[in-house]
Coordinates of C-alpha atoms in Angstrom, one line a residue:
X1 CA 129.8 129.4 60.8
X2 CA 130.8 127.7 64.0
X3 CA 129.5 129.1 67.3
X4 CA 131.3 128.9 70.6
X5 CA 131.5 125.8 72.7
X6 CA 128.5 126.1 75.1
X7 CA 128.6 125.1 78.7
X8 CA 125.9 122.5 78.4
X9 CA 123.1 121.0 76.3
X10 CA 120.8 122.8 78.9
X11 CA 121.6 126.0 77.1
X12 CA 119.4 124.6 74.2
X13 CA 116.1 123.5 75.7
X14 CA 114.7 122.5 72.3
X15 CA 117.6 120.2 71.7
X16 CA 117.5 118.9 75.3
X17 CA 113.8 118.0 74.7
X18 CA 114.7 115.9 71.6
X19 CA 117.8 114.2 73.1
X20 CA 117.2 113.6 76.8
X21 CA 113.5 114.1 77.5
X22 CA 111.4 111.1 78.6
X23 CA 108.3 110.3 76.7
X24 CA 105.0 112.0 77.6
X25 CA 103.6 108.6 78.9
X26 CA 106.6 108.2 81.2
X27 CA 106.3 111.7 82.6
X28 CA 102.6 111.3 83.1
X29 CA 103.2 108.1 85.0
X30 CA 105.8 109.8 87.2
X31 CA 103.4 112.7 88.0
X32 CA 100.7 110.2 88.9
X33 CA 103.1 108.3 91.2
X34 CA 104.2 111.5 92.9
X35 CA 100.5 112.5 93.5
X36 CA 99.8 109.0 94.8
X37 CA 102.7 109.2 97.2
X38 CA 101.5 112.6 98.5
X39 CA 98.0 111.2 99.0
X40 CA 99.4 108.2 100.8
X41 CA 101.1 110.5 103.3
X42 CA 98.1 112.7 103.7
X43 CA 99.5 115.6 101.8
X44 CA 96.7 116.0 99.4
X45 CA 97.2 118.9 97.0
X46 CA 100.1 120.3 99.0
X47 CA 102.8 122.6 97.7
X48 CA 105.6 120.9 95.8
X49 CA 109.3 121.9 95.2
X50 CA 110.5 120.6 91.8
X51 CA 114.3 120.5 92.0
X52 CA 116.1 120.8 88.7
X53 CA 112.7 121.4 87.1
X54 CA 114.0 122.0 83.6
X55 CA 111.3 123.0 81.2
X56 CA 108.5 122.2 83.7
X57 CA 107.5 118.9 82.3
X58 CA 106.5 117.7 85.8
X59 CA 105.8 121.1 87.3
X60 CA 103.2 122.2 84.8
X61 CA 101.1 118.9 85.1
X62 CA 101.3 119.1 88.9
X63 CA 100.1 122.7 88.7
X64 CA 97.2 121.6 86.5
X65 CA 96.3 119.1 89.2
X66 CA 95.9 121.9 91.7
X67 CA 99.3 122.0 93.4
X68 CA 101.3 125.2 93.8
X69 CA 104.7 124.3 92.5
X70 CA 108.1 126.0 93.2
X71 CA 110.5 125.2 90.4
X72 CA 114.3 125.4 90.8
X73 CA 116.8 125.2 88.0
X74 CA 120.2 126.6 87.2
X75 CA 119.5 127.2 83.5
X76 CA 117.9 130.5 82.7
X77 CA 117.0 129.1 79.3
X78 CA 115.1 126.2 80.8
X79 CA 113.3 128.4 83.3
X80 CA 112.1 130.7 80.4
X81 CA 110.6 127.7 78.6
X82 CA 109.0 126.5 81.8
X83 CA 107.4 129.9 82.4
X84 CA 106.0 129.9 78.8
X85 CA 104.7 126.4 79.3
X86 CA 102.9 127.4 82.5
X87 CA 101.4 130.5 80.7
X88 CA 100.2 128.4 77.8
X89 CA 98.6 125.9 80.1
X90 CA 96.9 128.6 82.1
X91 CA 98.6 127.8 85.4
X92 CA 101.2 130.6 85.6
X93 CA 99.8 131.7 88.9
X94 CA 100.5 128.2 90.4
X95 CA 104.1 128.0 89.3
X96 CA 106.9 130.1 90.9
X97 CA 110.3 129.7 89.3
X98 CA 113.7 130.3 90.9
X99 CA 117.1 130.2 89.3
X100 CA 119.7 128.5 91.4
X101 CA 122.0 125.6 92.1
X102 CA 120.4 122.4 93.5
X103 CA 123.4 121.7 95.7
X104 CA 122.6 124.6 98.0
X105 CA 119.6 126.9 97.8
X106 CA 117.4 129.2 99.8
X107 CA 113.9 130.1 98.5
X108 CA 113.0 133.1 100.6
X109 CA 111.5 131.2 103.5
X110 CA 109.2 129.1 101.3
X111 CA 108.0 125.8 102.8
X112 CA 106.5 122.8 100.9
X113 CA 104.8 119.5 101.6
X114 CA 106.8 117.6 99.0
X115 CA 110.1 118.0 97.3
X116 CA 111.0 116.0 94.2
X117 CA 114.3 115.5 92.3
X118 CA 113.6 113.7 89.0
X119 CA 115.3 112.7 85.7
X120 CA 118.1 110.9 87.7
X121 CA 119.9 114.1 88.4
X122 CA 120.5 113.5 92.1
X123 CA 123.5 111.2 91.4
X124 CA 125.4 114.3 90.0
X125 CA 126.0 115.3 93.6
X126 CA 129.1 113.1 94.4
X127 CA 130.8 115.0 97.1
X128 CA 129.9 114.1 100.7
X129 CA 129.9 117.7 102.0
X130 CA 127.8 118.8 99.0
X131 CA 125.3 115.9 99.7
X132 CA 125.0 117.1 103.3
X133 CA 124.5 120.7 102.1
X134 CA 121.8 119.5 99.6
X135 CA 119.8 117.6 102.2
X136 CA 120.0 120.6 104.6
X137 CA 118.7 122.9 101.8
X138 CA 115.8 120.5 101.2
X139 CA 115.0 120.1 104.9
X140 CA 115.0 123.8 105.3
X141 CA 112.0 124.1 103.0
X142 CA 110.2 120.8 103.8
X143 CA 107.6 120.8 106.5
X144 CA 107.7 118.2 109.2
X145 CA 105.9 115.1 107.8
X146 CA 106.6 116.2 104.3
X147 CA 108.3 113.8 101.8
X148 CA 111.3 114.1 99.5
X149 CA 111.1 111.9 96.4
X150 CA 114.4 111.2 94.7
X151 CA 114.7 109.6 91.3
X152 CA 117.7 107.2 91.2
X153 CA 119.0 105.1 88.3
X154 CA 120.0 101.5 88.6
X155 CA 123.8 101.3 88.2
X156 CA 125.5 99.1 85.6
X157 CA 127.0 95.9 87.0
X158 CA 130.6 96.9 86.4
X159 CA 132.6 100.2 86.3
X160 CA 134.2 101.2 83.1
X161 CA 137.9 100.6 83.1
X162 CA 138.9 102.3 79.9
X163 CA 137.7 105.1 77.6
X164 CA 135.0 104.2 75.0
X165 CA 132.8 106.1 72.6
X166 CA 129.2 104.9 72.2
X167 CA 125.7 105.9 71.3
X168 CA 126.6 108.0 68.3
X169 CA 123.5 109.2 66.5
X170 CA 122.0 112.1 64.6
X171 CA 118.6 113.5 65.5
X172 CA 116.5 115.8 63.3
X173 CA 115.4 119.0 64.9
X174 CA 113.2 120.2 62.1
X175 CA 113.8 121.4 58.5
X176 CA 117.6 121.3 58.0
X177 CA 118.5 121.6 61.7
X178 CA 120.1 118.5 63.4
X179 CA 122.0 117.5 66.4
X180 CA 124.8 114.9 66.4
X181 CA 125.3 113.1 69.8
X182 CA 128.0 110.8 71.0
X183 CA 128.8 109.6 74.6
X184 CA 132.2 109.1 76.0
X185 CA 132.7 106.7 79.0
X186 CA 135.8 107.2 81.1
X187 CA 137.2 104.9 83.8
X188 CA 135.1 104.9 86.9
X189 CA 136.2 104.8 90.5
X190 CA 134.8 101.8 92.5
X191 CA 136.4 103.1 95.7
X192 CA 134.0 106.1 95.9
X193 CA 131.3 104.5 93.7
X194 CA 131.4 106.9 90.8
X195 CA 131.2 106.5 87.1
X196 CA 132.3 109.1 84.6
X197 CA 130.5 110.0 81.4
X198 CA 130.8 112.9 78.9
X199 CA 128.0 113.7 76.4
X200 CA 129.0 115.6 73.3
X201 CA 126.6 117.4 71.0
X202 CA 127.2 119.1 67.7
X203 CA 124.1 121.3 67.0
X204 CA 123.4 122.7 63.5
X205 CA 120.9 125.5 63.4
X206 CA 120.8 126.9 59.9
X207 CA 124.3 128.1 59.1
X208 CA 125.5 128.1 62.7
X209 CA 127.1 125.1 64.4
X210 CA 127.4 124.9 68.2
X211 CA 129.3 122.4 70.3
X212 CA 128.2 121.3 73.8
X213 CA 130.1 119.2 76.2
X214 CA 128.6 117.9 79.5
X215 CA 131.1 116.2 81.7
X216 CA 129.4 114.2 84.5
X217 CA 130.7 112.3 87.5
X218 CA 127.8 110.2 88.7
X219 CA 127.4 108.5 92.1
X220 CA 126.3 104.9 91.7
X221 CA 123.8 103.9 94.4
X222 CA 122.1 100.8 95.6
X223 CA 119.1 100.7 98.0
X224 CA 121.6 99.7 100.7
X225 CA 123.9 102.7 100.1
X226 CA 120.9 105.0 99.8
X227 CA 119.7 103.8 103.2
X228 CA 123.1 104.6 104.8
X229 CA 123.1 108.0 103.1
X230 CA 119.7 108.9 104.5
X231 CA 120.7 107.7 108.0
X232 CA 123.6 110.1 108.0
X233 CA 121.3 113.1 107.2
X234 CA 119.8 115.1 110.1
X235 CA 116.0 115.6 109.9
X236 CA 115.2 112.7 107.6
X237 CA 114.0 109.1 107.8
X238 CA 113.8 106.7 105.0
X239 CA 110.3 105.7 104.0
X240 CA 111.2 103.2 101.3
X241 CA 111.6 102.7 97.6
X242 CA 108.9 102.8 94.9
X243 CA 108.5 102.2 91.2
X244 CA 108.2 105.4 89.1
X245 CA 105.4 103.7 87.1
X246 CA 103.0 103.1 90.0
X247 CA 102.7 102.8 93.7
X248 CA 104.6 99.5 93.9
X249 CA 107.7 98.4 95.8
X250 CA 108.5 96.0 93.0
X251 CA 111.7 97.4 91.4
X252 CA 112.9 94.5 89.3
X253 CA 113.4 95.3 85.6
X254 CA 113.4 99.1 86.2
X255 CA 116.2 101.3 84.9
X256 CA 115.4 103.9 87.6
X257 CA 113.2 104.1 90.7
X258 CA 112.0 106.5 93.4
X259 CA 113.5 106.8 96.9
X260 CA 111.0 108.3 99.4
X261 CA 112.3 110.0 102.6
X262 CA 110.3 111.8 105.3
X263 CA 111.1 115.0 107.1
X264 CA 111.1 114.3 110.8

């Protein structure tokens, strides 16, 4: 039996965890770095907004460290998993989850000391007006002196000029369940600094087969272009760039890094 084509792999949190989730050690290092950046800015155990929080892999550990965390995600399925994870960890009272779009959001007047946008999801916002709207939404909830930590990937040296299929693999999900994954690169656009990738999944759960297609335009940033982006946003000042592994400004050899901006 073949199921319908689903909107996204994010409709299947268990599959997402197998295919896209970073290792526990990587997540632990990122959480430690976020806490270190907050301490450096005198924010202690302040309130945190986790944008595109997914299944709560950062939010729950932050709550266990004493932070109250607001989680925002578009996927109801991911939010459900995050809620159960918080309950299982005994920190449900410290995690408040909201379903919504990370481009524009309003969280009932909530204010936070730190906002974070991890898993290199920020580059999915490619439109200039949507970027302005996103930064306005973050600033609306971020107290003066608070920080916004953005996870950004290091772009490839060249833009793709033709279609290619790559990364085909099959991952076991348990018992007889599997997911087949393949990526499709499409020509990028150097003029507006965007790349184009489509991720395909064929998920077999017992007798059912589901197809997911995630079509992503991704903005390709450099530290210089990020600096210009922040300068164009009202109410923010760039603090600098930081390794996700530790409190270090050394970025060489990293596949992604943190940008840190301050609400002014």
